[in-house]
Coordinates of C-alpha atoms in Angstrom, one line a residue:
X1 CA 0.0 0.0 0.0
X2 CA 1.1 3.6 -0.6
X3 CA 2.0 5.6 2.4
X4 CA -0.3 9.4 1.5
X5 CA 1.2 10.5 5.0
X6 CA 4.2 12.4 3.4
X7 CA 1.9 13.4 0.5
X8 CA -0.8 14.8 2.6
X9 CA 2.0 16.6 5.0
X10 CA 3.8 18.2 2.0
X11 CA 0.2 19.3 0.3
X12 CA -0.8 21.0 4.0
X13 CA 2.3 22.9 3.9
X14 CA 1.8 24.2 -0.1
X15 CA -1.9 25.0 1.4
X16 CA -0.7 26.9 4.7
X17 CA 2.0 29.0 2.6
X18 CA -0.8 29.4 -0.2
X19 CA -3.0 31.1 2.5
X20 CA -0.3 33.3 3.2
X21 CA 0.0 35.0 -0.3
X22 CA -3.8 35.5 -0.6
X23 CA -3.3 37.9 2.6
X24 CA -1.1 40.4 -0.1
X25 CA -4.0 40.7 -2.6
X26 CA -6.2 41.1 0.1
X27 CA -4.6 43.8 2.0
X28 CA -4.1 45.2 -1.8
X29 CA -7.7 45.1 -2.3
X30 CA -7.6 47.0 1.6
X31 CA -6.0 49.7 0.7
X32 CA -7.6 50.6 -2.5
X33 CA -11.2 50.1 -0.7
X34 CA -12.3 47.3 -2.9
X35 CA -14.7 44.7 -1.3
X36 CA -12.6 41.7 -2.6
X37 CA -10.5 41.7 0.0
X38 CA -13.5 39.9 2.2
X39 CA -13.3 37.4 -0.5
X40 CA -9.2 36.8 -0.2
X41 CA -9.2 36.9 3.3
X42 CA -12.1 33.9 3.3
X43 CA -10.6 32.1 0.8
X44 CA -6.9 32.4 2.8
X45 CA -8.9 31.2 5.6
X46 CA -10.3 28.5 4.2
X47 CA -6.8 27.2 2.2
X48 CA -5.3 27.7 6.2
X49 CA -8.0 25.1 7.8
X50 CA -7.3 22.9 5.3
X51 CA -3.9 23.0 4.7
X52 CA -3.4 22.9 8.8
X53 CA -5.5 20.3 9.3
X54 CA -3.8 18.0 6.8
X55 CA -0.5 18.9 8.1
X56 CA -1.3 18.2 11.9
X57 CA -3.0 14.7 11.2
X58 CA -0.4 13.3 8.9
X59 CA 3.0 14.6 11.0
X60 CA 5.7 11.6 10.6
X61 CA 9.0 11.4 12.9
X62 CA 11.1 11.1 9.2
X63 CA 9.6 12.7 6.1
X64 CA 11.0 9.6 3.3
X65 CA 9.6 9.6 0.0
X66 CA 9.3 7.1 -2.4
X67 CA 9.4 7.6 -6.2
X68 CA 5.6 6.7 -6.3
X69 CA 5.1 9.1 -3.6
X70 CA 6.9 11.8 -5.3
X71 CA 5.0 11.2 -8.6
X72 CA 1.5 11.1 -6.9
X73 CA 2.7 14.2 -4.6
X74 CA 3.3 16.4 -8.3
X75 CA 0.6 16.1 -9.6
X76 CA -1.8 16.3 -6.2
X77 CA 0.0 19.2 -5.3
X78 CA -0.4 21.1 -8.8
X79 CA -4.3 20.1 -8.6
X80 CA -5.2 21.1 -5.3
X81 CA -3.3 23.8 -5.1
X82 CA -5.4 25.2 -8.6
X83 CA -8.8 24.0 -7.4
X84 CA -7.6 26.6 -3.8
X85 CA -6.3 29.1 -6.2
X86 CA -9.7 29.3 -8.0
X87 CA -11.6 30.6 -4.9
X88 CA -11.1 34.4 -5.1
X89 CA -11.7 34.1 -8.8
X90 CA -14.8 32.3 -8.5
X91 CA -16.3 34.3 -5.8
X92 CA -15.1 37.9 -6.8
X93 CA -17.1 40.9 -8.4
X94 CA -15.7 39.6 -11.3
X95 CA -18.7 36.8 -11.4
X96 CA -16.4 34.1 -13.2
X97 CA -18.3 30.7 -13.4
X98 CA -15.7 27.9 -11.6
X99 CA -14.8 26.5 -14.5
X100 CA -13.8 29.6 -15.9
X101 CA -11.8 30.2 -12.2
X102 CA -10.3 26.8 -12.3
X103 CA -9.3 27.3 -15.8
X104 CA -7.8 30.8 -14.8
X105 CA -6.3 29.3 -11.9
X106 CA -4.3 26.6 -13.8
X107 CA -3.2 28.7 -16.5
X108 CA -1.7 30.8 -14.1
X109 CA -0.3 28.3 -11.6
X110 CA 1.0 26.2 -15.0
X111 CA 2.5 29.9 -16.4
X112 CA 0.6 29.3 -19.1
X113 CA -0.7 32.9 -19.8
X114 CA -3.8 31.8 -21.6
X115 CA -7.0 34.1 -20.1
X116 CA -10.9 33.9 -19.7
X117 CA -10.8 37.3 -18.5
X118 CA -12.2 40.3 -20.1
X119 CA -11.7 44.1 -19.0
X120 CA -8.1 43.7 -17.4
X121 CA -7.8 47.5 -17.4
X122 CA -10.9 47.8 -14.8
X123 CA -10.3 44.7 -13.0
X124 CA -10.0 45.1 -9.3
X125 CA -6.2 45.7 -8.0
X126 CA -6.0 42.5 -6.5
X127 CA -7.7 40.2 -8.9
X128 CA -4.8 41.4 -11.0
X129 CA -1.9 41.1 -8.6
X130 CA -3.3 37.6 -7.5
X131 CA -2.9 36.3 -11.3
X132 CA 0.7 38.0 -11.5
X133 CA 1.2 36.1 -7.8
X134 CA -0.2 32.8 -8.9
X135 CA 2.6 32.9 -12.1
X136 CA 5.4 34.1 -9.7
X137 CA 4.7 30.9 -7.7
X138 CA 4.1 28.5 -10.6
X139 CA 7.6 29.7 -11.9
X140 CA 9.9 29.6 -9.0
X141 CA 7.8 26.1 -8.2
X142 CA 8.9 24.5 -11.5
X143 CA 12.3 25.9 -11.2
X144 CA 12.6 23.6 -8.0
X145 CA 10.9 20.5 -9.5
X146 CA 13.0 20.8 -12.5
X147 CA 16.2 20.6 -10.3
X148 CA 15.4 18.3 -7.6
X149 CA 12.3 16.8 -8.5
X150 CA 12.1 15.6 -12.3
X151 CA 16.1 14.4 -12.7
X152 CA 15.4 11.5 -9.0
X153 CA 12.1 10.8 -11.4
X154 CA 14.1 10.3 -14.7
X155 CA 10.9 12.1 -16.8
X156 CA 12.0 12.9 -20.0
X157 CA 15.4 12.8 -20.2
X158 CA 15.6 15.2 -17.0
X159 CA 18.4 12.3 -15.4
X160 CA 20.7 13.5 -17.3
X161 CA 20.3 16.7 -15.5
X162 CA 21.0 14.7 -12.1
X163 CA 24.0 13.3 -14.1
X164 CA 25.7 16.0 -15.7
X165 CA 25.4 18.1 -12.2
X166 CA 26.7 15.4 -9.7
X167 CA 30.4 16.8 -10.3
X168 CA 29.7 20.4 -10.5
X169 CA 27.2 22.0 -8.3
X170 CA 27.3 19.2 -5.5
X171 CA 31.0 21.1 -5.0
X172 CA 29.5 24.4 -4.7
X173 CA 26.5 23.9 -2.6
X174 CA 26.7 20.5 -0.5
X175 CA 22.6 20.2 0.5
X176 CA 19.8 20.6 -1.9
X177 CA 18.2 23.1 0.7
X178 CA 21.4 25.5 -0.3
X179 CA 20.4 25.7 -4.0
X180 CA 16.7 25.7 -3.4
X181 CA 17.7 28.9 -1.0
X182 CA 19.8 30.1 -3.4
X183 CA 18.2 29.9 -6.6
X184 CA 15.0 31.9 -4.4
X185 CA 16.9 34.4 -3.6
X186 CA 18.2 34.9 -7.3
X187 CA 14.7 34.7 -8.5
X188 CA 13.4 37.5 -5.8
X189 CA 16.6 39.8 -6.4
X190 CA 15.6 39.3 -10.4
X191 CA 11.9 40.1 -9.8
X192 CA 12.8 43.3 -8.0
X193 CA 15.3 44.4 -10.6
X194 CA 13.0 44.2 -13.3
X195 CA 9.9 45.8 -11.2
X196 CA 12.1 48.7 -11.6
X197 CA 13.2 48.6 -14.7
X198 CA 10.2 48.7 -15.4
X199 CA 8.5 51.6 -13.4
X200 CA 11.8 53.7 -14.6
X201 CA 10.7 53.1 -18.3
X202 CA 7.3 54.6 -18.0
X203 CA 4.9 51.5 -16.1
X204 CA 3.1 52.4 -12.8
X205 CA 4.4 50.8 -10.0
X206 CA 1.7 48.6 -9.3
X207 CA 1.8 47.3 -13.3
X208 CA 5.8 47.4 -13.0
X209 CA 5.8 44.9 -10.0
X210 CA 3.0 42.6 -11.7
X211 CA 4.3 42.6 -15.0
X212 CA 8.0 41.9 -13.0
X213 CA 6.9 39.0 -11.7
X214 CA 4.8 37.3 -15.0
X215 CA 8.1 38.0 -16.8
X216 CA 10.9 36.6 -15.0
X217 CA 8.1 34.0 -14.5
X218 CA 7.6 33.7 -18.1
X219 CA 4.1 33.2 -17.2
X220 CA 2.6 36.5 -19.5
X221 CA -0.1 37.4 -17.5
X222 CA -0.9 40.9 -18.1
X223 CA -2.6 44.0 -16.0
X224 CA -4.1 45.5 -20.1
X225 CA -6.7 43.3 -21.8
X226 CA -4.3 45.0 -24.4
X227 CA -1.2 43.4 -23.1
X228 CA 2.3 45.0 -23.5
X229 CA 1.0 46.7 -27.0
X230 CA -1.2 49.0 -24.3
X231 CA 1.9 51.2 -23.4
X232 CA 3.9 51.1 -27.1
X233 CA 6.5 51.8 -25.6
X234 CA 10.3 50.3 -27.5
X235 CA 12.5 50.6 -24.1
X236 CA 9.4 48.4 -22.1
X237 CA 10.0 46.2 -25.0
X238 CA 13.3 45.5 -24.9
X239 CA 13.5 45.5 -20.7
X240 CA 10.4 42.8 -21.1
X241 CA 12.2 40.7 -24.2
X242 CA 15.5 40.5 -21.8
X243 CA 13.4 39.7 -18.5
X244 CA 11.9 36.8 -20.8
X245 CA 14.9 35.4 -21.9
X246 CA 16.5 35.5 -18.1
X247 CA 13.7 33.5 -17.1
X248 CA 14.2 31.1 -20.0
X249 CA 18.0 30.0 -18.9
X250 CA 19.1 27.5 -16.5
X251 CA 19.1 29.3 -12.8
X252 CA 21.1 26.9 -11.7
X253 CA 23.9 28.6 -14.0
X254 CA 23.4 31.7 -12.8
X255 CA 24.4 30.2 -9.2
X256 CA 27.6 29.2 -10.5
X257 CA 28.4 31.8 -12.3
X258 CA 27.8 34.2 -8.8
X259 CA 30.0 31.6 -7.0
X260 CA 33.4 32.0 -8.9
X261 CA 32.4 30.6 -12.6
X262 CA 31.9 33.7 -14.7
X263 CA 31.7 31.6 -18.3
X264 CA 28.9 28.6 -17.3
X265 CA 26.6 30.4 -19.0
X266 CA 28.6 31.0 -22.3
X267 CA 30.1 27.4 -21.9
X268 CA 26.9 25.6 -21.8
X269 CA 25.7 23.7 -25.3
X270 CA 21.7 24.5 -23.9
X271 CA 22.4 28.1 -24.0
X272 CA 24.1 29.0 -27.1
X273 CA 21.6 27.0 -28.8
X274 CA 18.7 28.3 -27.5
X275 CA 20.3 32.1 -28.3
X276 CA 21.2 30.8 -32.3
X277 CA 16.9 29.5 -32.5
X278 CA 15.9 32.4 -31.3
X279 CA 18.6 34.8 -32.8
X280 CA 18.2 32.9 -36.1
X281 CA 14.2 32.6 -36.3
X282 CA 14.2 36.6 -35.1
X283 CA 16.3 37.8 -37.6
X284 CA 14.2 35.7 -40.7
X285 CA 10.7 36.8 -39.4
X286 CA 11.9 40.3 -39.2
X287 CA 13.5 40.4 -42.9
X288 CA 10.3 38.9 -44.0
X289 CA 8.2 41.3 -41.8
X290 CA 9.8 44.2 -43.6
X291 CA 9.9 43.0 -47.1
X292 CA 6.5 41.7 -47.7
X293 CA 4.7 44.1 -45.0
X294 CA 6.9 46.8 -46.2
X295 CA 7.7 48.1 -42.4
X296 CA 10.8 49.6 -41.5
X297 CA 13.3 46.8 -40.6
X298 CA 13.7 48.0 -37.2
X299 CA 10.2 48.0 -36.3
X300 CA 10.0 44.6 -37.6
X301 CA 12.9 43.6 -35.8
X302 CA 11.4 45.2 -32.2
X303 CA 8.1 43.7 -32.6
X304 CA 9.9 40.1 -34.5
X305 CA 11.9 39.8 -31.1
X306 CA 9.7 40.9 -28.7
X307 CA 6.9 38.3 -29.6
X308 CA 9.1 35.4 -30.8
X309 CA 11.1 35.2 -27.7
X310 CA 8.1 35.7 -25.7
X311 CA 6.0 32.6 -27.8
X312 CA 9.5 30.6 -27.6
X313 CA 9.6 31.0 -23.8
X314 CA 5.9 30.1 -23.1
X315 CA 5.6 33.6 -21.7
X316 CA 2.4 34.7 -23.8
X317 CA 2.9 38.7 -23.9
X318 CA 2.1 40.5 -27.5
X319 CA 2.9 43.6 -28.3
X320 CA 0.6 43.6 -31.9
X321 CA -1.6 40.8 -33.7
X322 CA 1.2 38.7 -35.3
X323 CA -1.8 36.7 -36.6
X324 CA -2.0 39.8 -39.2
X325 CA 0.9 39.4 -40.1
X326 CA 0.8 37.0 -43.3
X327 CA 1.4 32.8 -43.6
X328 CA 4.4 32.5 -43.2
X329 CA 4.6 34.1 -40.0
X330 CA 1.6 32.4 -38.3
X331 CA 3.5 28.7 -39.3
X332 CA 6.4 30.1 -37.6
X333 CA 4.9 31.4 -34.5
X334 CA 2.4 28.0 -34.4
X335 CA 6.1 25.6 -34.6
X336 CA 8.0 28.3 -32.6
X337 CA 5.7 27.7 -29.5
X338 CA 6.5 24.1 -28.5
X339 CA 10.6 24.8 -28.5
X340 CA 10.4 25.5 -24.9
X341 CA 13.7 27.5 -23.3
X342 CA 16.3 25.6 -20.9
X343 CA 15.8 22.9 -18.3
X344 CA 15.9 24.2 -15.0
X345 CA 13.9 27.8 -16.4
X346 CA 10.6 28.8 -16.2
X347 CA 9.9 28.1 -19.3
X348 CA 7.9 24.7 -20.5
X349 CA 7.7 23.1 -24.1
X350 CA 9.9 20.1 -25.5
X351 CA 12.7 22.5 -24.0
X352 CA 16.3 22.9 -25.9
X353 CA 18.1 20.1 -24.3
X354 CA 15.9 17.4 -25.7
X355 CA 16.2 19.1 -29.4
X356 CA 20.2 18.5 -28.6
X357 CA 19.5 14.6 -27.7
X358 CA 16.9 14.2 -31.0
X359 CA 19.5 15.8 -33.1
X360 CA 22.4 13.8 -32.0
X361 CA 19.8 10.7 -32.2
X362 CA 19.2 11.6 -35.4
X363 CA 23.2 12.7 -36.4
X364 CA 23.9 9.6 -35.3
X365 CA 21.7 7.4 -37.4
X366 CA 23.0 9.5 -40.8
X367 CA 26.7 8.3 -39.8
X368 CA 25.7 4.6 -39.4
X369 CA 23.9 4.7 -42.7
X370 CA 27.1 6.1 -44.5
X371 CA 29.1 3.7 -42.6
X372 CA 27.3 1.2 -41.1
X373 CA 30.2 -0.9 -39.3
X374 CA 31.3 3.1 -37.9
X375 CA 31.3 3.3 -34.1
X376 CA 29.2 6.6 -33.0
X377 CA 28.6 8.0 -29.7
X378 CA 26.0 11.0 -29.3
X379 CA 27.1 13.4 -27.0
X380 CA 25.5 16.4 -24.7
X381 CA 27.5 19.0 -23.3
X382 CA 30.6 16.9 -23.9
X383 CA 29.6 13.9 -22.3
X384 CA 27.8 10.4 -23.8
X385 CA 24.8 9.6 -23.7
X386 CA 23.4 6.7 -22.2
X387 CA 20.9 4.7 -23.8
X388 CA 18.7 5.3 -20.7
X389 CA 18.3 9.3 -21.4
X390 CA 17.8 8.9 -25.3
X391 CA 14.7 6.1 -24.9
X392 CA 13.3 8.6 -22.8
X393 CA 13.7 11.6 -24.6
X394 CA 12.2 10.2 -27.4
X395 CA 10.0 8.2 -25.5
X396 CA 8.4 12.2 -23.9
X397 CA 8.3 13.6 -27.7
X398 CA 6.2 11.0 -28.8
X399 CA 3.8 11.1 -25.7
X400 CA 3.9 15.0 -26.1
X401 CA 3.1 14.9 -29.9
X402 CA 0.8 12.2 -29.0
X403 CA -1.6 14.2 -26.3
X404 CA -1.0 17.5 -28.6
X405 CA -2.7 15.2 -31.3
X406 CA -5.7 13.9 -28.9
X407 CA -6.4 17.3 -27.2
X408 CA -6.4 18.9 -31.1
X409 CA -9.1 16.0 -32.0
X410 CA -10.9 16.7 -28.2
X411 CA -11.0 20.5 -29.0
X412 CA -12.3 20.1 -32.6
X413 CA -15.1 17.8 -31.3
X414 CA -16.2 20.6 -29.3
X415 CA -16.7 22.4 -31.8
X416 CA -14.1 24.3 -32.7
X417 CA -12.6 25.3 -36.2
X418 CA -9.7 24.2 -36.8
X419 CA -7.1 27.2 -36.4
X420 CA -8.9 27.5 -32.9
X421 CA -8.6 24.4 -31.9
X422 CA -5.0 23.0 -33.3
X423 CA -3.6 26.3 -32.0
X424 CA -5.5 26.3 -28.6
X425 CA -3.9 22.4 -28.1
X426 CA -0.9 24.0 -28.4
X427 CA -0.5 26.7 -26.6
X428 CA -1.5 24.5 -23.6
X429 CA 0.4 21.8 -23.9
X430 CA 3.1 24.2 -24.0
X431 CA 2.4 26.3 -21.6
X432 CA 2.5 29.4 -24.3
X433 CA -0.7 31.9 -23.9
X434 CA -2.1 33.3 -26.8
X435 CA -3.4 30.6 -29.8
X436 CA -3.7 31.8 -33.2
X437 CA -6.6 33.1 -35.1
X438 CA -9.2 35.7 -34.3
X439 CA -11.2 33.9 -31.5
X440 CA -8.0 32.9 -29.4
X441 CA -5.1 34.9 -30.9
X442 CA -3.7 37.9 -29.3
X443 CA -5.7 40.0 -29.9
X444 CA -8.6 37.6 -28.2
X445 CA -9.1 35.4 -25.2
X446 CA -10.4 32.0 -24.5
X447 CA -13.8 33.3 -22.6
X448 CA -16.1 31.6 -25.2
X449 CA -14.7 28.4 -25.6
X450 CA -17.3 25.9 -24.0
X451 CA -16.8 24.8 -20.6
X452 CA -15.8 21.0 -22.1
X453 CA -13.0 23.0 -23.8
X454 CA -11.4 24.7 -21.0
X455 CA -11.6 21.9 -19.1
X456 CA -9.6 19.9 -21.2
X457 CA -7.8 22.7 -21.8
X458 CA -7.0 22.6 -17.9
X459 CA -5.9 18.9 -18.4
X460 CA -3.5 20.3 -20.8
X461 CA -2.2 22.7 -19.1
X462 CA -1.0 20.7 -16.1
X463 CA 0.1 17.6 -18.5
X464 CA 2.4 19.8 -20.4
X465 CA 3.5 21.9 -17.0
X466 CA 4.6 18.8 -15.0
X467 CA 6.6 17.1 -18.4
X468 CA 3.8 14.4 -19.6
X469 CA 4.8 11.3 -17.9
X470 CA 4.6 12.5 -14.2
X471 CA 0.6 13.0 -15.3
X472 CA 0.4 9.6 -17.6
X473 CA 2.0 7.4 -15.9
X474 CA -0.8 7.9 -12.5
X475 CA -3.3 6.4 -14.9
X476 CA -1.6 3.0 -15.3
X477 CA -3.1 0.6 -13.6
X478 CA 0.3 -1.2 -13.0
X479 CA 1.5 2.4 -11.1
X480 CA -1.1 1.5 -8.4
X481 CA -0.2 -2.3 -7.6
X482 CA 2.1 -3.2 -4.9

């Protein structure tokens, strides 16, 4: 039998400190005299019981968990925790329906970006900073999983992570709770850097700290139903586009570049590919941009890489309807959206490391072909790999194409055309925002989708968030036998 003592503890403590950050949209809601603060402080009351309650009747003398526990602890954790999150949304002035709060919920927990929420520029204050909040969590929360969590599970390749880190940052920081600790701090110091950054270039300080914390969260999550096109302003853009790609790169680099190694960052194979994609696919859309659209190059180049970089990070922000745009755009930004940025980022997607394995997979197979008695070894940042990581990478992109491909059919059945419902698939299975088309682009939203489709939306959402096969694999029948 499975031991849900350790689960249950761990989930009271997510609910306890998840009561705590209702109390800052509450007092928010205070001080500008809304009446929503009732409705924080009820719901931070309620996530406190429960969260208390589960934590006093399941204490244990050692906290040990088991792989199965871990897996069953993810995804738990990521569902209650939305289902808590919902509460203010669904009892608000805002009068969302609770799937459209649930839905809300997980798209911001899961940093997907993707909204059911109309009139962001009237929205109560803390409505607003409560989505920022919930993205600000979700980010540093994955940051963590990705490090300590996903490599002891090997999902998707993420061992090699475990592997490739054993010699390096065990040196540095001897206890997990070190780099946890540290990579916090680094993530609070970033948030407050770019909050302002952002108030110097021309945001209000309440937008400047929201709008801080969805970036560096790459979660996109926006205060103007207009997003970051509402202030047109080039020097937000460019802050923004640079806040998105620091969320997008391993934090666990930036640790050891801070403790002595100035170069990991430069050194790392991840890194400099993830700058040539995005460098590379920039620098085409906005030649294209500018000859067929006939703009100026540099606009086309400051609204090219301010929306690719923010689709290829998951982060969701637009500055204009890219949609417009013409055909070949739209194919770019649709394919551009499951890339993904670095493991151990905020960012979701297939993610740049596994794009490395599939091409030295695929390198590898073109050398046997030419010489088919050769002996080839596929290497990752200088180092084999085993057999183990590469049957699991491409073990992940088939289950990820694969639920893509059901979600797609799901969405259509519901109705949906199929831009809507091909792009709306995507963008939550990887985490991105905005879908393509004039119903969910970005220039739209997702509030009339039927209540089928955002739930399995929602589904999406957490499958993508939490890498496929920590969801999948708790609906095998064999997971549950002793």
């Amino acid at each position: 039998m499975i031991d849900f003592r350790p689960i249950l503890f761990i989930i009271g403590i997510l609910l306890a400190t998840l009561a705590i950050g209702m109390i800052v949209p509450a007092l928010v809601d205070l001080y500008y005299g809304h009446p929503d603060w009732r409705v924080f402080s009820a719901a931070a009351a309620v996530s406190l019981f429960i969260g208390g309650a589960l934590v006093m009747m399941n204490r244990t003398e050692k906290l040990r968990m088991t792989s199965r526990q871990a897996f069953i602890l993810t995804t738990a954790s990521w569902l209650v925790l939305t289902a808590v999150s919902a509460l203010p949304f669904a009892f608000s002035n805002m009068n969302m329906s609770y799937t459209d709060a649930f839905f809300e919920a997980m798209s911001g927990i899961s940093t997907t970006g993707s909204t059911v929420m109309v009139g962001l520029d009237t929205a109560p204050p803390g409505i607003l900073l409560w989505r920022a909040l919930l993205q600000w969590l979700g980010g540093i929360g994955i940051i963590v999983m990705a490090i300590a969590v996903m490599p002891m599970l090997r999902v998707g390749g993420m061992q090699l992570f475990r592997m490739e880190n054993s010699d390096k940052s065990d040196k540095a920081f001897p206890r997990a709770t070190q780099i946890a600790m540290g990579i916090f701090t680094l993530y609070v110091v970033f948030t407050i850097i770019w909050t302002f950054l952002l108030w110097w270039a021309g945001m209000s300080f309440f937008d400047a700290v929201a709008h801080a914390m969805t970036t560096i969260a790459t979660g996109g999550f926006s205060t103007k139903d207009a997003s970051i096109g509402y202030y047109d302003n080039p020097l937000i853009d460019v802050i923004i586009t640079l806040g998105m790609t620091t969320g997008a790169l391993p934090f666990l680099l930036y640790l050891q570049t801070l403790r002595g190694r100035p170069l990991s960052l430069f050194r790392d194979s991840q890194v400099r590919w993830f700058v040539t994609i995005a460098a590379s696919i920039i620098l085409a859309v906005a030649i294209w941009h500018s000859e067929v659209n006939n703009v100026g190059f540099w606009t086309a180049l400051r609204f090219s890489s301010f929306n690719i970089i923010s689709v290829m990070t998951g982060t969701g922000y637009a500055t204009t309807d890219y949609g417009l745009w013409g055909a070949f755009a739209v194919a770019v930004f649709f394919f551009v959206m499951f890339v993904g940025g670095c493991a151990g980022s905020t960012t979701c997607g297939v993610k740049i490391f596994r794009l490395q394995v599939l091409y030295e997979i695929a390198k590898i197979q073109l050398n046997h072909m030419l010489r088919p008695h050769g002996v080839f070894i596929a290497y990752y940042n200088g180092k084999p790999l085993t057999e183990d990581v590469t049957e699991s990478v491409l073990s992940f992109f088939f289950l990820f194409v694969f639920c893509f491909v059901v979600l797609a059919a799901g969405l259509g059945a519901m109705g949906l055309d199929f831009v809507t419902a091909i792009s709306s698939a995507g963008t939550a299975i990887a985490n991105v925002g905005p879908g393509l088309g004039p119903i969910v682009g970005p220039s739209g939203n997702f509030a009339t989708l039927p209540d089928g489709a955002k739930w399995m939306m929602s589904a999406g959402m957490l499958i993508g968030r939490l890498e496929v096969f920590t969801v999948l694999i708790l609906l095998s029948p064999d997971f549950w036998r002793d």
